[in-house]
mmCIF file with all atom_site columns, C-alpha atoms in Angstrom:
data_model
loop_
_atom_site.group_PDB
_atom_site.id
_atom_site.type_symbol
_atom_site.label_atom_id
_atom_site.label_alt_id
_atom_site.label_comp_id
_atom_site.label_asym_id
_atom_site.label_entity_id
_atom_site.label_seq_id
_atom_site.pdbx_PDB_ins_code
_atom_site.Cartn_x
_atom_site.Cartn_y
_atom_site.Cartn_z
_atom_site.occupancy
_atom_site.B_iso_or_equiv
_atom_site.pdbx_formal_charge
_atom_site.auth_seq_id
_atom_site.auth_comp_id
_atom_site.auth_asym_id
_atom_site.auth_atom_id
_atom_site.pdbx_PDB_model_num
ATOM 1   C CA . UNK A 1 1   ? -0.064  0.343  0.276   1.00 0.00 ? 17  UNK A CA 1
ATOM 2   C CA . UNK A 1 2   ? 1.612   3.125  -1.448  1.00 0.00 ? 18  UNK A CA 1
ATOM 3   C CA . UNK A 1 3   ? 1.053   6.849  0.680   1.00 0.00 ? 19  UNK A CA 1
ATOM 4   C CA . UNK A 1 4   ? -0.212  8.734  -0.650  1.00 0.00 ? 20  UNK A CA 1
ATOM 5   C CA . UNK A 1 5   ? 2.205   12.561 -0.290  1.00 0.00 ? 21  UNK A CA 1
ATOM 6   C CA . UNK A 1 6   ? 1.496   16.154 -2.042  1.00 0.00 ? 22  UNK A CA 1
ATOM 7   C CA . UNK A 1 7   ? 4.102   15.584 -4.420  1.00 0.00 ? 23  UNK A CA 1
ATOM 8   C CA . UNK A 1 8   ? 2.063   12.205 -6.261  1.00 0.00 ? 24  UNK A CA 1
ATOM 9   C CA . UNK A 1 9   ? -1.356  14.445 -5.926  1.00 0.00 ? 25  UNK A CA 1
ATOM 10  C CA . UNK A 1 10  ? -2.693  16.127 -8.577  1.00 0.00 ? 26  UNK A CA 1
ATOM 11  C CA . UNK A 1 11  ? -3.270  19.775 -7.438  1.00 0.00 ? 27  UNK A CA 1
ATOM 12  C CA . UNK A 1 12  ? -6.282  21.912 -9.474  1.00 0.00 ? 28  UNK A CA 1
ATOM 13  C CA . UNK A 1 13  ? -4.584  24.382 -10.477 1.00 0.00 ? 29  UNK A CA 1
ATOM 14  C CA . UNK A 1 14  ? -1.571  21.046 -12.145 1.00 0.00 ? 30  UNK A CA 1
ATOM 15  C CA . UNK A 1 15  ? -4.659  20.199 -13.697 1.00 0.00 ? 31  UNK A CA 1
ATOM 16  C CA . UNK A 1 16  ? -6.179  23.158 -15.378 1.00 0.00 ? 32  UNK A CA 1
ATOM 17  C CA . UNK A 1 17  ? -2.536  23.796 -16.684 1.00 0.00 ? 33  UNK A CA 1
ATOM 18  C CA . UNK A 1 18  ? -2.080  20.547 -18.542 1.00 0.00 ? 34  UNK A CA 1
ATOM 19  C CA . UNK A 1 19  ? -6.081  21.376 -19.892 1.00 0.00 ? 35  UNK A CA 1
ATOM 20  C CA . UNK A 1 20  ? -6.504  23.102 -23.249 1.00 0.00 ? 36  UNK A CA 1
ATOM 21  C CA . UNK A 1 21  ? -10.924 24.686 -23.198 1.00 0.00 ? 37  UNK A CA 1
ATOM 22  C CA . UNK A 1 22  ? -10.882 25.750 -25.634 1.00 0.00 ? 38  UNK A CA 1
ATOM 23  C CA . UNK A 1 23  ? -11.680 29.721 -26.404 1.00 0.00 ? 39  UNK A CA 1
ATOM 24  C CA . UNK A 1 24  ? -14.457 30.835 -28.143 1.00 0.00 ? 40  UNK A CA 1
ATOM 25  C CA . UNK A 1 25  ? -11.710 33.147 -30.514 1.00 0.00 ? 41  UNK A CA 1
ATOM 26  C CA . UNK A 1 26  ? -9.805  29.881 -30.718 1.00 0.00 ? 42  UNK A CA 1
ATOM 27  C CA . UNK A 1 27  ? -12.903 28.850 -32.356 1.00 0.00 ? 43  UNK A CA 1
ATOM 28  C CA . UNK A 1 28  ? -12.990 31.465 -34.193 1.00 0.00 ? 44  UNK A CA 1
ATOM 29  C CA . UNK A 1 29  ? -9.543  31.355 -35.369 1.00 0.00 ? 45  UNK A CA 1
ATOM 30  C CA . UNK A 1 30  ? -9.467  28.054 -36.373 1.00 0.00 ? 46  UNK A CA 1
ATOM 31  C CA . UNK A 1 31  ? -13.001 27.876 -38.667 1.00 0.00 ? 47  UNK A CA 1
ATOM 32  C CA . UNK A 1 32  ? -11.108 31.205 -40.512 1.00 0.00 ? 48  UNK A CA 1
ATOM 33  C CA . UNK A 1 33  ? -7.062  29.208 -41.177 1.00 0.00 ? 49  UNK A CA 1
ATOM 34  C CA . UNK A 1 34  ? -9.721  25.729 -41.758 1.00 0.00 ? 50  UNK A CA 1
ATOM 35  C CA . UNK A 1 35  ? -11.351 29.023 -44.894 1.00 0.00 ? 51  UNK A CA 1
ATOM 36  C CA . UNK A 1 36  ? -8.097  30.385 -46.024 1.00 0.00 ? 52  UNK A CA 1
ATOM 37  C CA . UNK A 1 37  ? -6.181  26.717 -46.328 1.00 0.00 ? 53  UNK A CA 1
ATOM 38  C CA . UNK A 1 38  ? -9.473  26.208 -48.456 1.00 0.00 ? 54  UNK A CA 1
ATOM 39  C CA . UNK A 1 39  ? -9.044  29.661 -50.548 1.00 0.00 ? 55  UNK A CA 1
ATOM 40  C CA . UNK A 1 40  ? -5.480  29.861 -50.640 1.00 0.00 ? 56  UNK A CA 1
ATOM 41  C CA . UNK A 1 41  ? -3.565  26.577 -50.154 1.00 0.00 ? 57  UNK A CA 1
ATOM 42  C CA . UNK A 1 42  ? -1.205  25.368 -46.430 1.00 0.00 ? 58  UNK A CA 1
ATOM 43  C CA . UNK A 1 43  ? -0.718  27.890 -45.176 1.00 0.00 ? 59  UNK A CA 1
ATOM 44  C CA . UNK A 1 44  ? 3.256   27.508 -44.369 1.00 0.00 ? 60  UNK A CA 1
ATOM 45  C CA . UNK A 1 45  ? 5.176   26.465 -47.196 1.00 0.00 ? 61  UNK A CA 1
ATOM 46  C CA . UNK A 1 46  ? 7.238   22.645 -46.161 1.00 0.00 ? 62  UNK A CA 1
ATOM 47  C CA . UNK A 1 47  ? 10.604  24.233 -47.475 1.00 0.00 ? 63  UNK A CA 1
ATOM 48  C CA . UNK A 1 48  ? 9.037   26.968 -45.717 1.00 0.00 ? 64  UNK A CA 1
ATOM 49  C CA . UNK A 1 49  ? 8.894   24.593 -42.445 1.00 0.00 ? 65  UNK A CA 1
ATOM 50  C CA . UNK A 1 50  ? 11.953  23.005 -43.870 1.00 0.00 ? 66  UNK A CA 1
ATOM 51  C CA . UNK A 1 51  ? 14.196  26.718 -42.852 1.00 0.00 ? 67  UNK A CA 1
ATOM 52  C CA . UNK A 1 52  ? 12.440  27.585 -39.651 1.00 0.00 ? 68  UNK A CA 1
ATOM 53  C CA . UNK A 1 53  ? 13.605  24.345 -38.261 1.00 0.00 ? 69  UNK A CA 1
ATOM 54  C CA . UNK A 1 54  ? 17.345  23.825 -39.712 1.00 0.00 ? 70  UNK A CA 1
ATOM 55  C CA . UNK A 1 55  ? 17.051  28.472 -37.896 1.00 0.00 ? 71  UNK A CA 1
ATOM 56  C CA . UNK A 1 56  ? 16.109  26.367 -35.516 1.00 0.00 ? 72  UNK A CA 1
ATOM 57  C CA . UNK A 1 57  ? 19.220  24.130 -35.142 1.00 0.00 ? 73  UNK A CA 1
ATOM 58  C CA . UNK A 1 58  ? 21.645  25.775 -35.838 1.00 0.00 ? 74  UNK A CA 1
ATOM 59  C CA . UNK A 1 59  ? 20.748  28.476 -32.914 1.00 0.00 ? 75  UNK A CA 1
ATOM 60  C CA . UNK A 1 60  ? 20.240  24.914 -30.739 1.00 0.00 ? 76  UNK A CA 1
ATOM 61  C CA . UNK A 1 61  ? 24.193  24.034 -31.503 1.00 0.00 ? 77  UNK A CA 1
ATOM 62  C CA . UNK A 1 62  ? 25.179  27.552 -30.945 1.00 0.00 ? 78  UNK A CA 1
ATOM 63  C CA . UNK A 1 63  ? 23.741  27.475 -27.386 1.00 0.00 ? 79  UNK A CA 1
ATOM 64  C CA . UNK A 1 64  ? 25.313  23.969 -27.614 1.00 0.00 ? 80  UNK A CA 1
ATOM 65  C CA . UNK A 1 65  ? 28.596  25.539 -28.414 1.00 0.00 ? 81  UNK A CA 1
ATOM 66  C CA . UNK A 1 66  ? 28.631  28.326 -26.089 1.00 0.00 ? 82  UNK A CA 1
ATOM 67  C CA . UNK A 1 67  ? 27.118  26.396 -23.267 1.00 0.00 ? 83  UNK A CA 1
ATOM 68  C CA . UNK A 1 68  ? 30.267  24.395 -23.300 1.00 0.00 ? 84  UNK A CA 1
ATOM 69  C CA . UNK A 1 69  ? 33.057  27.191 -23.443 1.00 0.00 ? 85  UNK A CA 1
ATOM 70  C CA . UNK A 1 70  ? 31.368  29.104 -20.669 1.00 0.00 ? 86  UNK A CA 1
ATOM 71  C CA . UNK A 1 71  ? 32.056  25.849 -18.616 1.00 0.00 ? 87  UNK A CA 1
ATOM 72  C CA . UNK A 1 72  ? 35.194  24.748 -19.716 1.00 0.00 ? 88  UNK A CA 1
ATOM 73  C CA . UNK A 1 73  ? 36.444  29.005 -18.705 1.00 0.00 ? 89  UNK A CA 1
ATOM 74  C CA . UNK A 1 74  ? 34.623  28.003 -14.873 1.00 0.00 ? 90  UNK A CA 1
ATOM 75  C CA . UNK A 1 75  ? 36.176  24.514 -15.574 1.00 0.00 ? 91  UNK A CA 1
ATOM 76  C CA . UNK A 1 76  ? 40.207  27.046 -16.231 1.00 0.00 ? 92  UNK A CA 1
ATOM 77  C CA . UNK A 1 77  ? 38.860  29.748 -13.799 1.00 0.00 ? 93  UNK A CA 1
ATOM 78  C CA . UNK A 1 78  ? 39.244  26.789 -10.934 1.00 0.00 ? 94  UNK A CA 1
ATOM 79  C CA . UNK A 1 79  ? 41.668  24.720 -11.427 1.00 0.00 ? 95  UNK A CA 1
ATOM 80  C CA . UNK A 1 80  ? 44.152  28.022 -11.656 1.00 0.00 ? 96  UNK A CA 1
ATOM 81  C CA . UNK A 1 81  ? 42.348  28.846 -8.400  1.00 0.00 ? 97  UNK A CA 1
ATOM 82  C CA . UNK A 1 82  ? 44.190  25.878 -6.925  1.00 0.00 ? 98  UNK A CA 1
ATOM 83  C CA . UNK A 1 83  ? 47.509  25.755 -8.569  1.00 0.00 ? 99  UNK A CA 1
ATOM 84  C CA . UNK A 1 84  ? 47.396  28.674 -6.820  1.00 0.00 ? 100 UNK A CA 1
ATOM 85  C CA . UNK A 1 85  ? 46.893  27.891 -4.404  1.00 0.00 ? 101 UNK A CA 1
ATOM 86  C CA . UNK A 1 86  ? 48.602  24.507 -3.862  1.00 0.00 ? 102 UNK A CA 1
ATOM 87  C CA . UNK A 1 87  ? 51.937  26.516 -4.813  1.00 0.00 ? 103 UNK A CA 1
ATOM 88  C CA . UNK A 1 88  ? 51.070  29.482 -2.178  1.00 0.00 ? 104 UNK A CA 1
ATOM 89  C CA . UNK A 1 89  ? 51.254  26.726 0.142   1.00 0.00 ? 105 UNK A CA 1
ATOM 90  C CA . UNK A 1 90  ? 54.331  24.955 -0.622  1.00 0.00 ? 106 UNK A CA 1
ATOM 91  C CA . UNK A 1 91  ? 55.586  28.527 -0.343  1.00 0.00 ? 107 UNK A CA 1
ATOM 92  C CA . UNK A 1 92  ? 54.338  28.581 3.080   1.00 0.00 ? 108 UNK A CA 1
ATOM 93  C CA . UNK A 1 93  ? 55.681  25.163 3.794   1.00 0.00 ? 109 UNK A CA 1
ATOM 94  C CA . UNK A 1 94  ? 59.363  26.304 2.748   1.00 0.00 ? 110 UNK A CA 1
ATOM 95  C CA . UNK A 1 95  ? 58.965  29.087 3.906   1.00 0.00 ? 111 UNK A CA 1
ATOM 96  C CA . UNK A 1 96  ? 58.076  27.532 7.270   1.00 0.00 ? 112 UNK A CA 1
ATOM 97  C CA . UNK A 1 97  ? 61.021  24.937 6.626   1.00 0.00 ? 113 UNK A CA 1
ATOM 98  C CA . UNK A 1 98  ? 63.877  27.555 5.033   1.00 0.00 ? 114 UNK A CA 1
ATOM 99  C CA . UNK A 1 99  ? 63.696  29.572 9.498   1.00 0.00 ? 115 UNK A CA 1
ATOM 100 C CA . UNK A 1 100 ? 63.407  26.394 10.622  1.00 0.00 ? 116 UNK A CA 1
ATOM 101 C CA . UNK A 1 101 ? 67.176  25.854 9.328   1.00 0.00 ? 117 UNK A CA 1
ATOM 102 C CA . UNK A 1 102 ? 68.241  28.974 8.850   1.00 0.00 ? 118 UNK A CA 1
ATOM 103 C CA . UNK A 1 103 ? 67.487  29.530 5.413   1.00 0.00 ? 119 UNK A CA 1
ATOM 104 C CA . UNK A 1 104 ? 67.122  32.379 3.538   1.00 0.00 ? 120 UNK A CA 1
ATOM 105 C CA . UNK A 1 105 ? 64.471  31.448 0.547   1.00 0.00 ? 121 UNK A CA 1
ATOM 106 C CA . UNK A 1 106 ? 64.956  33.924 -2.218  1.00 0.00 ? 122 UNK A CA 1
ATOM 107 C CA . UNK A 1 107 ? 68.972  33.179 -2.040  1.00 0.00 ? 123 UNK A CA 1
ATOM 108 C CA . UNK A 1 108 ? 68.747  29.406 -0.223  1.00 0.00 ? 124 UNK A CA 1
ATOM 109 C CA . UNK A 1 109 ? 71.701  30.496 1.530   1.00 0.00 ? 125 UNK A CA 1
ATOM 110 C CA . UNK A 1 110 ? 72.912  29.815 5.144   1.00 0.00 ? 126 UNK A CA 1
ATOM 111 C CA . UNK A 1 111 ? 71.403  33.313 6.640   1.00 0.00 ? 127 UNK A CA 1
ATOM 112 C CA . UNK A 1 112 ? 74.397  35.114 8.923   1.00 0.00 ? 128 UNK A CA 1
ATOM 113 C CA . UNK A 1 113 ? 74.120  35.688 12.916  1.00 0.00 ? 129 UNK A CA 1
ATOM 114 C CA . UNK A 1 114 ? 75.604  38.467 13.619  1.00 0.00 ? 130 UNK A CA 1
ATOM 115 C CA . UNK A 1 115 ? 76.706  39.526 17.035  1.00 0.00 ? 131 UNK A CA 1
ATOM 116 C CA . UNK A 1 116 ? 73.213  42.097 16.857  1.00 0.00 ? 132 UNK A CA 1
ATOM 117 C CA . UNK A 1 117 ? 75.486  45.362 17.006  1.00 0.00 ? 133 UNK A CA 1
ATOM 118 C CA . UNK A 1 118 ? 75.319  47.308 13.845  1.00 0.00 ? 134 UNK A CA 1
ATOM 119 C CA . UNK A 1 119 ? 77.515  49.940 13.577  1.00 0.00 ? 135 UNK A CA 1
ATOM 120 C CA . UNK A 1 120 ? 76.175  53.548 11.413  1.00 0.00 ? 136 UNK A CA 1
ATOM 121 C CA . UNK A 1 121 ? 79.122  55.049 10.925  1.00 0.00 ? 137 UNK A CA 1
ATOM 122 C CA . UNK A 1 122 ? 77.003  57.114 8.570   1.00 0.00 ? 138 UNK A CA 1
ATOM 123 C CA . UNK A 1 123 ? 76.159  59.055 10.588  1.00 0.00 ? 139 UNK A CA 1
ATOM 124 C CA . UNK A 1 124 ? 77.170  61.672 12.241  1.00 0.00 ? 140 UNK A CA 1
ATOM 125 C CA . UNK A 1 125 ? 76.834  62.096 16.389  1.00 0.00 ? 141 UNK A CA 1
ATOM 126 C CA . UNK A 1 126 ? 74.777  64.514 18.013  1.00 0.00 ? 142 UNK A CA 1
ATOM 127 C CA . UNK A 1 127 ? 74.797  64.815 21.947  1.00 0.00 ? 143 UNK A CA 1
ATOM 128 C CA . UNK A 1 128 ? 71.856  66.637 23.107  1.00 0.00 ? 144 UNK A CA 1
ATOM 129 C CA . UNK A 1 129 ? 71.771  68.533 26.990  1.00 0.00 ? 145 UNK A CA 1
ATOM 130 C CA . UNK A 1 130 ? 69.218  69.767 28.360  1.00 0.00 ? 146 UNK A CA 1
#
């Protein structure tokens, strides 16, 4: 026994959307169309119909091609961002590794640690007293 949920039950709005109730104007239009087809032949010729179908197929293929290109661009941007993130993470790991071993990341040379005293011989000394 199946339990029916709201998804399984069609509402009155769903039924109305699928039904085509003919109106007075549509009946008049059908009669007029039938009379004109009797007098002048079919409204659209086979060539015109085939031309419309060909144009619609071309339009559809162009849309599909544009959709594929946009998807490719999105994937390309995502891959570029992933690669950038991987490279940045690798550089951060290399920096941490080099700092623990006292290496300079840019030159891969050993960092010299001096005595800590720096001399500023280029500057003149000024004594200020109050």
